[in-house]
Short mmCIF file of C-alpha atoms and ligand atoms in Angstrom, two decimals:
data_model
loop_
_atom_site.label_atom_id
_atom_site.label_comp_id
_atom_site.label_asym_id
_atom_site.label_seq_id
_atom_site.Cartn_x
_atom_site.Cartn_y
_atom_site.Cartn_z
CA MET A 1 -14.44 -11.93 2.14
CA ASP A 2 -17.67 -11.36 4.07
CA GLY A 3 -17.93 -12.66 7.64
CA ALA A 4 -18.98 -16.11 6.43
CA ARG A 5 -16.35 -16.16 3.65
CA ARG A 6 -19.05 -17.05 1.12
CA VAL A 7 -18.03 -17.96 -2.42
CA ILE A 8 -21.03 -17.53 -4.73
CA GLU A 9 -21.10 -19.58 -7.95
CA ASN A 10 -22.81 -17.83 -10.88
CA GLY A 11 -23.06 -14.68 -8.83
CA GLY A 12 -23.97 -11.11 -9.61
CA VAL A 13 -23.31 -7.76 -7.99
CA ALA A 14 -25.49 -4.67 -8.33
CA ILE A 15 -23.84 -1.27 -7.96
CA LYS A 16 -25.40 2.15 -7.55
CA SER A 17 -23.75 5.52 -6.90
CA GLY A 18 -20.39 3.93 -6.16
CA ARG A 19 -21.70 1.40 -3.65
CA ILE A 20 -22.68 -2.26 -3.70
CA ILE A 21 -26.47 -2.48 -3.30
CA ALA A 22 -27.02 -6.22 -3.79
CA ILE A 23 -25.18 -9.52 -4.13
CA GLY A 24 -26.75 -12.81 -5.19
CA GLY A 25 -27.25 -15.24 -8.04
CA THR A 26 -26.91 -13.83 -11.56
CA ASN A 27 -30.56 -14.54 -12.41
CA GLU A 28 -31.86 -12.94 -9.26
CA ILE A 29 -29.76 -9.79 -9.77
CA ASP A 30 -30.78 -9.64 -13.45
CA ARG A 31 -34.45 -9.95 -12.55
CA THR A 32 -34.36 -7.32 -9.85
CA TYR A 33 -32.21 -4.60 -11.41
CA ALA A 34 -32.11 -2.83 -14.78
CA ALA A 35 -28.52 -1.67 -15.23
CA ARG A 36 -27.21 1.14 -17.38
CA GLU A 37 -23.99 -0.82 -17.77
CA VAL A 38 -23.34 -4.55 -17.42
CA VAL A 39 -19.89 -6.12 -16.98
CA ASN A 40 -20.04 -9.73 -18.08
CA ALA A 41 -17.73 -11.82 -15.92
CA SER A 42 -18.89 -15.31 -16.83
CA GLY A 43 -16.15 -17.90 -16.49
CA LYS A 44 -14.14 -15.49 -14.35
CA VAL A 45 -13.90 -14.62 -10.68
CA VAL A 46 -14.95 -11.32 -9.12
CA ILE A 47 -12.86 -10.44 -6.07
CA PRO A 48 -12.72 -7.45 -3.73
CA GLY A 49 -10.15 -4.92 -5.02
CA LEU A 50 -6.67 -5.54 -3.62
CA ILE A 51 -5.31 -3.17 -0.98
CA ASN A 52 -1.66 -2.13 -1.07
CA GLY A 53 -1.09 -1.08 2.53
CA HIS A 54 2.29 0.60 2.13
CA THR A 55 3.90 2.49 -0.75
CA HIS A 56 5.90 5.55 -1.68
CA VAL A 57 4.29 5.73 -5.09
CA PRO A 58 6.50 8.28 -6.91
CA MET A 59 9.53 6.09 -6.12
CA THR A 60 8.58 4.08 -9.20
CA LEU A 61 10.99 6.50 -10.90
CA PHE A 62 13.85 5.06 -8.75
CA ARG A 63 12.95 1.48 -9.66
CA GLY A 64 16.23 -0.41 -10.04
CA LEU A 65 18.41 2.62 -9.29
CA ALA A 66 20.26 0.90 -6.42
CA ASP A 67 19.75 -2.72 -5.45
CA ASP A 68 21.30 -5.34 -3.20
CA LEU A 69 22.12 -3.03 -0.25
CA ASP A 70 20.96 -2.89 3.37
CA LEU A 71 18.43 -0.25 4.44
CA GLN A 72 20.85 2.29 5.96
CA GLU A 73 23.33 2.21 3.08
CA TRP A 74 20.55 2.17 0.50
CA LEU A 75 18.78 5.13 2.13
CA THR A 76 21.73 7.37 2.97
CA LYS A 77 24.01 6.73 -0.04
CA TYR A 78 21.42 6.48 -2.79
CA ILE A 79 17.81 7.25 -2.02
CA PHE A 80 18.12 10.39 0.12
CA PRO A 81 20.67 12.04 -2.29
CA ALA A 82 18.63 11.03 -5.35
CA GLU A 83 15.52 12.47 -3.72
CA ALA A 84 17.29 15.69 -2.68
CA ARG A 85 18.37 16.31 -6.29
CA ASN A 86 15.27 15.21 -8.17
CA VAL A 87 12.03 15.37 -6.25
CA THR A 88 9.79 18.19 -7.47
CA GLU A 89 6.06 18.36 -7.84
CA ASP A 90 6.38 17.32 -11.50
CA PHE A 91 8.56 14.32 -10.54
CA VAL A 92 5.93 13.27 -8.02
CA ARG A 93 3.11 13.54 -10.56
CA VAL A 94 4.97 11.52 -13.21
CA GLY A 95 5.98 8.80 -10.74
CA THR A 96 2.49 8.67 -9.29
CA ARG A 97 0.86 8.18 -12.68
CA LEU A 98 3.29 5.34 -13.41
CA GLY A 99 2.53 3.70 -10.07
CA LEU A 100 -1.23 4.15 -10.42
CA ALA A 101 -1.20 2.55 -13.87
CA GLU A 102 0.83 -0.38 -12.56
CA MET A 103 -1.42 -0.85 -9.54
CA ILE A 104 -4.74 -0.57 -11.39
CA ARG A 105 -3.55 -2.95 -14.09
CA SER A 106 -2.69 -5.51 -11.41
CA GLY A 107 -6.00 -5.24 -9.56
CA THR A 108 -5.13 -2.88 -6.71
CA THR A 109 -8.00 -0.50 -5.96
CA THR A 110 -6.74 1.14 -2.73
CA TYR A 111 -3.23 2.06 -1.68
CA CYS A 112 -1.70 3.71 1.37
CA ASP A 113 1.09 6.16 0.60
CA MET A 114 3.73 8.26 2.30
CA TYR A 115 5.72 10.81 0.31
CA TYR A 116 6.33 14.50 -0.45
CA PHE A 117 3.95 16.80 -2.37
CA GLU A 118 1.19 14.42 -1.27
CA ASP A 119 -1.38 16.97 -2.43
CA ALA A 120 -0.22 16.40 -6.02
CA ILE A 121 -0.37 12.64 -5.41
CA ALA A 122 -3.96 13.03 -4.18
CA ASP A 123 -4.81 15.07 -7.27
CA GLU A 124 -3.37 12.42 -9.65
CA THR A 125 -5.00 9.61 -7.68
CA PHE A 126 -8.40 11.25 -7.75
CA LYS A 127 -8.10 11.98 -11.48
CA ALA A 128 -7.23 8.33 -12.17
CA GLY A 129 -10.28 7.21 -10.17
CA MET A 130 -8.16 5.31 -7.64
CA ARG A 131 -8.67 5.12 -3.87
CA GLY A 132 -5.88 6.16 -1.49
CA VAL A 133 -4.98 6.79 2.12
CA LEU A 134 -2.35 9.41 1.39
CA GLY A 135 0.07 10.67 4.02
CA GLU A 136 2.19 13.79 3.69
CA THR A 137 5.66 13.03 5.09
CA VAL A 138 6.95 14.84 8.15
CA ILE A 139 10.68 14.34 8.78
CA ASP A 140 13.24 16.31 10.80
CA PHE A 141 15.43 17.47 7.93
CA PRO A 142 14.72 19.76 4.96
CA VAL A 143 13.01 17.90 2.12
CA ALA A 144 11.75 18.76 -1.34
CA ASP A 145 8.42 20.30 -0.40
CA ASN A 146 8.99 21.58 3.14
CA LYS A 147 12.18 22.92 4.69
CA THR A 148 11.09 23.03 8.35
CA ASN A 149 8.68 21.22 10.66
CA ALA A 150 6.52 24.36 10.84
CA GLU A 151 6.22 24.39 7.04
CA ALA A 152 5.40 20.66 6.97
CA MET A 153 2.69 21.01 9.64
CA ALA A 154 1.16 23.98 7.79
CA TYR A 155 1.19 21.93 4.57
CA VAL A 156 -0.53 18.99 6.29
CA GLU A 157 -3.13 21.26 7.86
CA LYS A 158 -4.14 22.61 4.45
CA PHE A 159 -3.84 19.21 2.73
CA VAL A 160 -6.08 17.43 5.23
CA SER A 161 -8.76 20.12 5.30
CA GLN A 162 -8.82 20.23 1.48
CA TRP A 163 -9.32 16.48 0.92
CA LYS A 164 -11.31 15.46 3.98
CA GLY A 165 -14.65 13.91 3.04
CA ASN A 166 -13.57 13.10 -0.54
CA SER A 167 -15.09 9.86 -1.84
CA LEU A 168 -11.70 8.43 -2.94
CA ILE A 169 -9.01 10.15 -0.91
CA VAL A 170 -8.36 9.82 2.83
CA PRO A 171 -5.76 12.50 3.65
CA ALA A 172 -3.25 11.47 6.33
CA ILE A 173 -0.14 12.65 8.16
CA ALA A 174 3.02 10.57 7.82
CA PRO A 175 5.88 10.97 10.31
CA HIS A 176 8.69 9.04 8.59
CA ALA A 177 9.85 6.98 11.60
CA PRO A 178 10.54 7.31 15.34
CA TYR A 179 14.26 7.75 14.57
CA THR A 180 13.80 10.63 12.07
CA VAL A 181 11.12 12.65 13.90
CA SER A 182 11.62 14.06 17.42
CA GLU A 183 9.44 13.25 20.42
CA GLU A 184 8.05 16.78 20.47
CA HIS A 185 7.09 16.58 16.79
CA LEU A 186 5.57 13.10 17.19
CA LYS A 187 3.39 14.39 20.02
CA ALA A 188 2.26 17.33 17.89
CA ILE A 189 1.42 14.91 15.06
CA ARG A 190 -0.68 12.79 17.40
CA ALA A 191 -2.48 15.94 18.59
CA PHE A 192 -3.12 16.94 14.97
CA SER A 193 -4.58 13.49 14.27
CA ASP A 194 -6.78 13.70 17.39
CA ARG A 195 -8.11 17.07 16.29
CA THR A 196 -8.73 16.25 12.61
CA GLY A 197 -9.32 12.48 12.66
CA ALA A 198 -6.58 12.05 10.03
CA PRO A 199 -4.84 8.65 10.11
CA ILE A 200 -1.12 8.50 10.95
CA VAL A 201 1.04 6.55 8.50
CA THR A 202 4.51 5.61 9.70
CA HIS A 203 7.36 3.06 9.68
CA ILE A 204 7.98 1.19 12.95
CA SER A 205 10.60 -1.38 13.91
CA GLU A 206 11.81 -2.07 10.40
CA THR A 207 15.33 -3.27 11.22
CA LYS A 208 17.24 -4.79 14.13
CA ARG A 209 19.54 -1.79 14.00
CA GLU A 210 16.58 0.56 14.55
CA VAL A 211 15.68 -1.40 17.70
CA ASP A 212 19.29 -1.45 18.99
CA ASP A 213 19.78 2.29 18.32
CA SER A 214 16.49 3.08 20.03
CA LEU A 215 17.45 1.03 23.09
CA LYS A 216 20.75 2.92 23.27
CA ALA A 217 19.33 6.41 22.68
CA LYS A 218 15.98 6.17 24.46
CA GLY A 219 16.28 3.15 26.71
CA ALA A 220 13.28 1.63 24.97
CA THR A 221 12.40 -0.25 21.79
CA PRO A 222 10.63 1.81 19.09
CA ILE A 223 7.18 0.41 19.99
CA ASP A 224 7.76 0.78 23.74
CA TYR A 225 8.98 4.34 23.23
CA LEU A 226 6.03 5.31 20.99
CA ASN A 227 3.63 3.85 23.52
CA ARG A 228 5.29 5.72 26.40
CA ILE A 229 4.91 9.07 24.64
CA GLY A 230 1.23 8.29 23.95
CA PHE A 231 1.64 8.13 20.17
CA LEU A 232 -0.02 4.78 19.36
CA ASN A 233 -3.77 4.36 18.83
CA ASN A 234 -6.38 3.05 16.42
CA ARG A 235 -5.65 5.69 13.78
CA VAL A 236 -2.01 4.60 13.39
CA ILE A 237 -0.99 2.55 10.34
CA ALA A 238 2.45 1.05 11.03
CA ALA A 239 4.51 -0.34 8.18
CA HIS A 240 6.89 -3.26 8.78
CA VAL A 241 6.89 -4.10 12.54
CA VAL A 242 9.58 -6.69 11.84
CA TRP A 243 11.10 -6.74 15.36
CA PRO A 244 8.33 -6.57 17.98
CA SER A 245 8.35 -8.58 21.23
CA GLU A 246 5.39 -10.79 22.18
CA GLU A 247 4.17 -8.16 24.66
CA GLU A 248 4.44 -5.49 22.00
CA LEU A 249 2.22 -7.55 19.70
CA ASN A 250 -0.37 -7.74 22.49
CA LEU A 251 -0.06 -3.98 22.94
CA LEU A 252 -0.58 -3.30 19.22
CA LYS A 253 -3.64 -5.53 19.29
CA ARG A 254 -5.04 -3.84 22.40
CA LEU A 255 -4.53 -0.34 20.98
CA GLY A 256 -5.95 -1.25 17.56
CA VAL A 257 -2.82 -0.23 15.63
CA GLY A 258 -2.91 -1.27 11.95
CA VAL A 259 0.15 -3.20 10.77
CA VAL A 260 1.36 -3.60 7.20
CA HIS A 261 3.62 -6.49 6.29
CA ASN A 262 5.95 -5.92 3.32
CA PRO A 263 7.52 -9.33 2.73
CA GLN A 264 9.39 -8.60 -0.51
CA SER A 265 10.82 -5.27 0.64
CA ASN A 266 11.92 -6.80 3.96
CA MET A 267 13.54 -9.68 2.09
CA LYS A 268 15.30 -7.46 -0.44
CA LEU A 269 16.75 -5.12 2.20
CA ALA A 270 17.41 -8.12 4.49
CA SER A 271 15.51 -6.34 7.27
CA GLY A 272 14.26 -9.60 8.76
CA VAL A 273 10.99 -11.52 8.86
CA ALA A 274 8.03 -9.99 10.70
CA PRO A 275 6.29 -12.48 13.04
CA VAL A 276 3.11 -12.53 10.95
CA PRO A 277 1.85 -15.96 12.15
CA GLU A 278 2.05 -14.55 15.71
CA MET A 279 0.16 -11.47 14.56
CA LEU A 280 -2.57 -13.58 12.96
CA LYS A 281 -2.84 -15.74 16.08
CA ARG A 282 -3.66 -12.56 18.00
CA ASP A 283 -6.03 -11.40 15.23
CA LEU A 284 -4.02 -8.23 14.65
CA GLN A 285 -5.23 -6.02 11.82
CA VAL A 286 -2.38 -6.85 9.45
CA GLY A 287 -2.37 -6.09 5.75
CA LEU A 288 0.14 -6.44 2.92
CA GLY A 289 2.20 -3.81 1.15
CA THR A 290 4.79 -3.57 -1.58
CA ASP A 291 6.69 -0.62 -0.07
CA GLY A 292 8.20 1.75 -2.66
CA ALA A 293 9.22 0.35 -6.04
CA ALA A 294 12.90 1.13 -5.28
CA SER A 295 12.95 -1.65 -2.67
CA ASN A 296 10.73 -4.30 -4.27
CA ASN A 297 10.89 -3.47 -7.34
CA ASP A 298 7.24 -3.52 -8.39
CA LEU A 299 3.80 -2.69 -6.99
CA ASN A 300 2.30 -6.13 -7.52
CA LEU A 301 0.10 -7.39 -4.66
CA TRP A 302 -0.20 -10.88 -6.20
CA GLU A 303 3.49 -11.43 -5.58
CA GLU A 304 3.17 -10.17 -1.99
CA MET A 305 0.36 -12.66 -1.28
CA ASP A 306 2.36 -15.53 -2.75
CA THR A 307 5.56 -14.45 -0.96
CA ALA A 308 3.83 -13.90 2.40
CA ALA A 309 2.37 -17.39 2.32
CA LYS A 310 5.67 -19.03 1.38
CA LEU A 311 8.16 -16.94 3.37
CA HIS A 312 6.55 -17.79 6.70
CA LYS A 313 6.36 -21.47 5.86
CA VAL A 314 10.10 -21.67 5.19
CA ILE A 315 11.03 -19.57 8.25
CA SER A 316 8.81 -21.54 10.64
CA LYS A 317 9.38 -24.87 8.85
CA ASP A 318 5.62 -25.28 9.09
CA PRO A 319 3.65 -25.39 5.80
CA LYS A 320 0.44 -24.78 7.70
CA VAL A 321 1.21 -21.19 8.74
CA ILE A 322 -0.41 -18.54 6.53
CA SER A 323 -2.77 -20.44 4.27
CA ALA A 324 -3.65 -19.18 0.81
CA GLU A 325 -6.94 -17.93 2.23
CA GLU A 326 -5.17 -16.01 5.01
CA ALA A 327 -2.79 -14.43 2.48
CA PHE A 328 -5.79 -13.37 0.40
CA GLU A 329 -7.46 -11.93 3.51
CA MET A 330 -4.37 -9.83 4.22
CA ALA A 331 -4.57 -8.34 0.71
CA THR A 332 -8.29 -7.55 1.11
CA ILE A 333 -10.40 -7.48 4.30
CA ARG A 334 -7.55 -7.64 6.79
CA GLY A 335 -5.74 -4.97 4.77
CA ALA A 336 -8.87 -2.83 5.02
CA ARG A 337 -8.75 -3.26 8.80
CA ALA A 338 -5.07 -2.28 8.83
CA LEU A 339 -6.06 1.00 7.14
CA HIS A 340 -9.06 1.38 9.49
CA LEU A 341 -11.40 1.28 6.46
CA GLU A 342 -13.05 -2.12 7.02
CA HIS A 343 -16.53 -0.57 7.01
CA GLU A 344 -15.98 0.79 3.50
CA ILE A 345 -13.77 -1.64 1.58
CA GLY A 346 -12.07 -5.06 1.66
CA SER A 347 -15.01 -7.33 0.84
CA ILE A 348 -17.94 -7.66 -1.57
CA GLU A 349 -20.77 -6.80 0.79
CA LYS A 350 -23.93 -4.77 0.54
CA GLY A 351 -23.35 -1.15 1.52
CA LYS A 352 -19.61 -1.15 0.88
CA ARG A 353 -17.85 0.91 -1.77
CA ALA A 354 -17.95 -0.86 -5.13
CA ASP A 355 -14.25 -1.73 -5.56
CA LEU A 356 -14.22 -4.94 -7.59
CA VAL A 357 -11.78 -6.81 -9.79
CA VAL A 358 -12.64 -9.32 -12.50
CA VAL A 359 -9.88 -11.92 -12.84
CA ASP A 360 -9.52 -14.42 -15.66
CA LEU A 361 -9.49 -18.06 -14.55
CA ASP A 362 -8.58 -19.78 -17.78
CA ASP A 363 -4.96 -18.87 -18.44
CA LEU A 364 -2.48 -21.77 -18.80
CA ASN A 365 -0.96 -21.03 -15.38
CA GLN A 366 -4.43 -21.36 -13.79
CA THR A 367 -5.47 -24.61 -15.48
CA PRO A 368 -6.96 -26.88 -14.19
CA TYR A 369 -8.86 -25.12 -11.47
CA TYR A 370 -9.64 -26.83 -8.13
CA ASN A 371 -9.65 -24.29 -5.31
CA ILE A 372 -10.27 -20.55 -5.58
CA TYR A 373 -7.79 -19.39 -2.94
CA SER A 374 -5.05 -21.72 -4.12
CA ASP A 375 -5.60 -20.56 -7.68
CA LEU A 376 -5.60 -16.86 -6.78
CA VAL A 377 -2.66 -16.85 -4.38
CA TYR A 378 -0.29 -19.43 -5.84
CA ALA A 379 -1.07 -19.44 -9.57
CA THR A 380 -2.72 -16.22 -10.70
CA LYS A 381 -0.50 -13.44 -12.09
CA ALA A 382 -1.13 -9.70 -12.32
CA ALA A 383 -1.63 -10.15 -16.08
CA ASP A 384 -4.75 -12.22 -15.35
CA VAL A 385 -6.55 -9.12 -14.06
CA ARG A 386 -9.11 -8.26 -16.75
CA THR A 387 -11.36 -5.48 -15.46
CA VAL A 388 -11.13 -3.14 -12.47
CA ILE A 389 -13.98 -1.15 -10.94
CA ILE A 390 -13.36 1.49 -8.27
CA GLU A 391 -16.22 3.37 -6.59
CA GLY A 392 -18.52 1.84 -9.22
CA ARG A 393 -16.47 3.20 -12.14
CA VAL A 394 -14.69 0.97 -14.65
CA VAL A 395 -11.03 2.10 -14.74
CA LEU A 396 -9.57 -0.96 -16.53
CA ARG A 397 -11.63 -2.76 -19.16
CA ASP A 398 -10.37 -5.96 -20.81
CA HIS A 399 -6.78 -5.11 -19.73
CA ARG A 400 -7.01 -1.56 -21.13
CA LEU A 401 -6.51 1.44 -18.83
CA LEU A 402 -9.33 3.95 -19.22
CA THR A 403 -8.17 6.80 -17.00
CA LEU A 404 -4.41 6.83 -17.66
CA ASN A 405 -2.34 7.00 -20.85
CA GLU A 406 0.20 4.19 -20.75
CA GLU A 407 2.45 5.40 -23.59
CA THR A 408 2.75 8.95 -22.24
CA ILE A 409 3.45 7.60 -18.75
CA LYS A 410 6.31 5.41 -19.99
CA ALA A 411 7.84 8.20 -22.09
CA ASP A 412 7.71 10.62 -19.13
CA ALA A 413 9.33 8.06 -16.82
CA ARG A 414 12.18 7.38 -19.27
CA ARG A 415 12.84 11.11 -19.53
CA TYR A 416 13.26 11.23 -15.74
CA ARG A 417 15.61 8.25 -15.77
CA GLU A 418 18.21 10.28 -17.70
CA ARG A 419 17.88 13.26 -15.38
CA ILE A 420 18.24 11.08 -12.30
CA ILE A 421 21.39 9.37 -13.57
CA ARG A 422 22.99 12.73 -14.42
CA SER A 423 22.03 14.14 -11.02
CA LEU A 424 23.97 11.35 -9.29
CA GLY A 425 27.11 12.24 -11.23
CA ALA A 426 27.29 9.46 -13.79
CA LYS A 427 28.98 10.78 -16.93
CA THR A 428 27.45 8.27 -19.29
CA LEU A 429 24.18 6.47 -19.09
CA PRO A 430 24.46 2.73 -18.68
CA GLU A 431 23.35 0.75 -21.75
CA ASP A 432 23.23 3.88 -23.92
ZN1 LIG B 501 8.26 2.46 3.40
#
């Protein structure tokens, strides 16, 4: 995923102090460097770590709680009440560990998050050795960690100053959406970001209803409105952008706004199909995300690549839109651009952070092998991820998690399942 899109046969990568210091042929790297640790990847492919551009990681604990509903009904009848009754710092930690384990195991090395108690999420993420752009949610109603906007802004102030400069964590501020945060608060958030350099993570233009409501209430579409109040710039990471006009796409490009496409979540909630081929034509910085596990229902970037490539073919009736290589770019280098981290991650290049994934190439579903991008995007499964290195540290070795305890994580999550069902008023647990 370097500028020339080189694919090196029999290649080697040298890593020092968390960064890539050389790339070349295996022999050349072997001759030049004496390594303390060698990861043998012969017969396999080494790819840049995958980047999940949009999640709500603790929502893994709501996986499968309510399905087959549209966004408004799903949010207001199920997710918001379930969150109001269950989200605590402990809930967030348990759900985060589950999500981190799932993401690392499937080759994701960076994720962008928006939730509550984001400081605890940062703590768990750092401990697991994972990279994250982590945004504390700001929303205009009382939530689990903060009851007022003043409390939320004070939380974010402390959170950002505490984590700024960390090698793995980029602390961010996350206004939920233009329809759940007032103009005054959005302006204050932009001022906070200007002052601290913290990225802004948000949802924009997710559904047609959001656009219609915005036109009625504000006389402008969500993107038009956000632009008018001076909110958009090159620190904004916008999830979804399903309903932009052509001019709005030009505007997002001009302002350098990062966009994250969540094909499976948009399909499951029937939110619509984002005009991703139009975005790519304009060279927008567009990445891929899973969204929270409650609307997907997993955190598997391989499926998002495969779905992104196929969804846009069927919608446009053109099999040439979004090639396998373009889908892979969105999960790596273009995803890095969407998070405004392209100088640090997204490709295997000298000087970048050493976030690498070793993928098997000899499973039945990958045999025979002709083309690397076709194999990775259309045939490879998450289970083919063998070894994961983040910031030069091995966190998954031969399919085994080294920084997280899988059995404890599953037991903790199952314990929460029972609490969540009771909290929603069910007298008996299904399938018990
Ligand atoms: Zn979301």
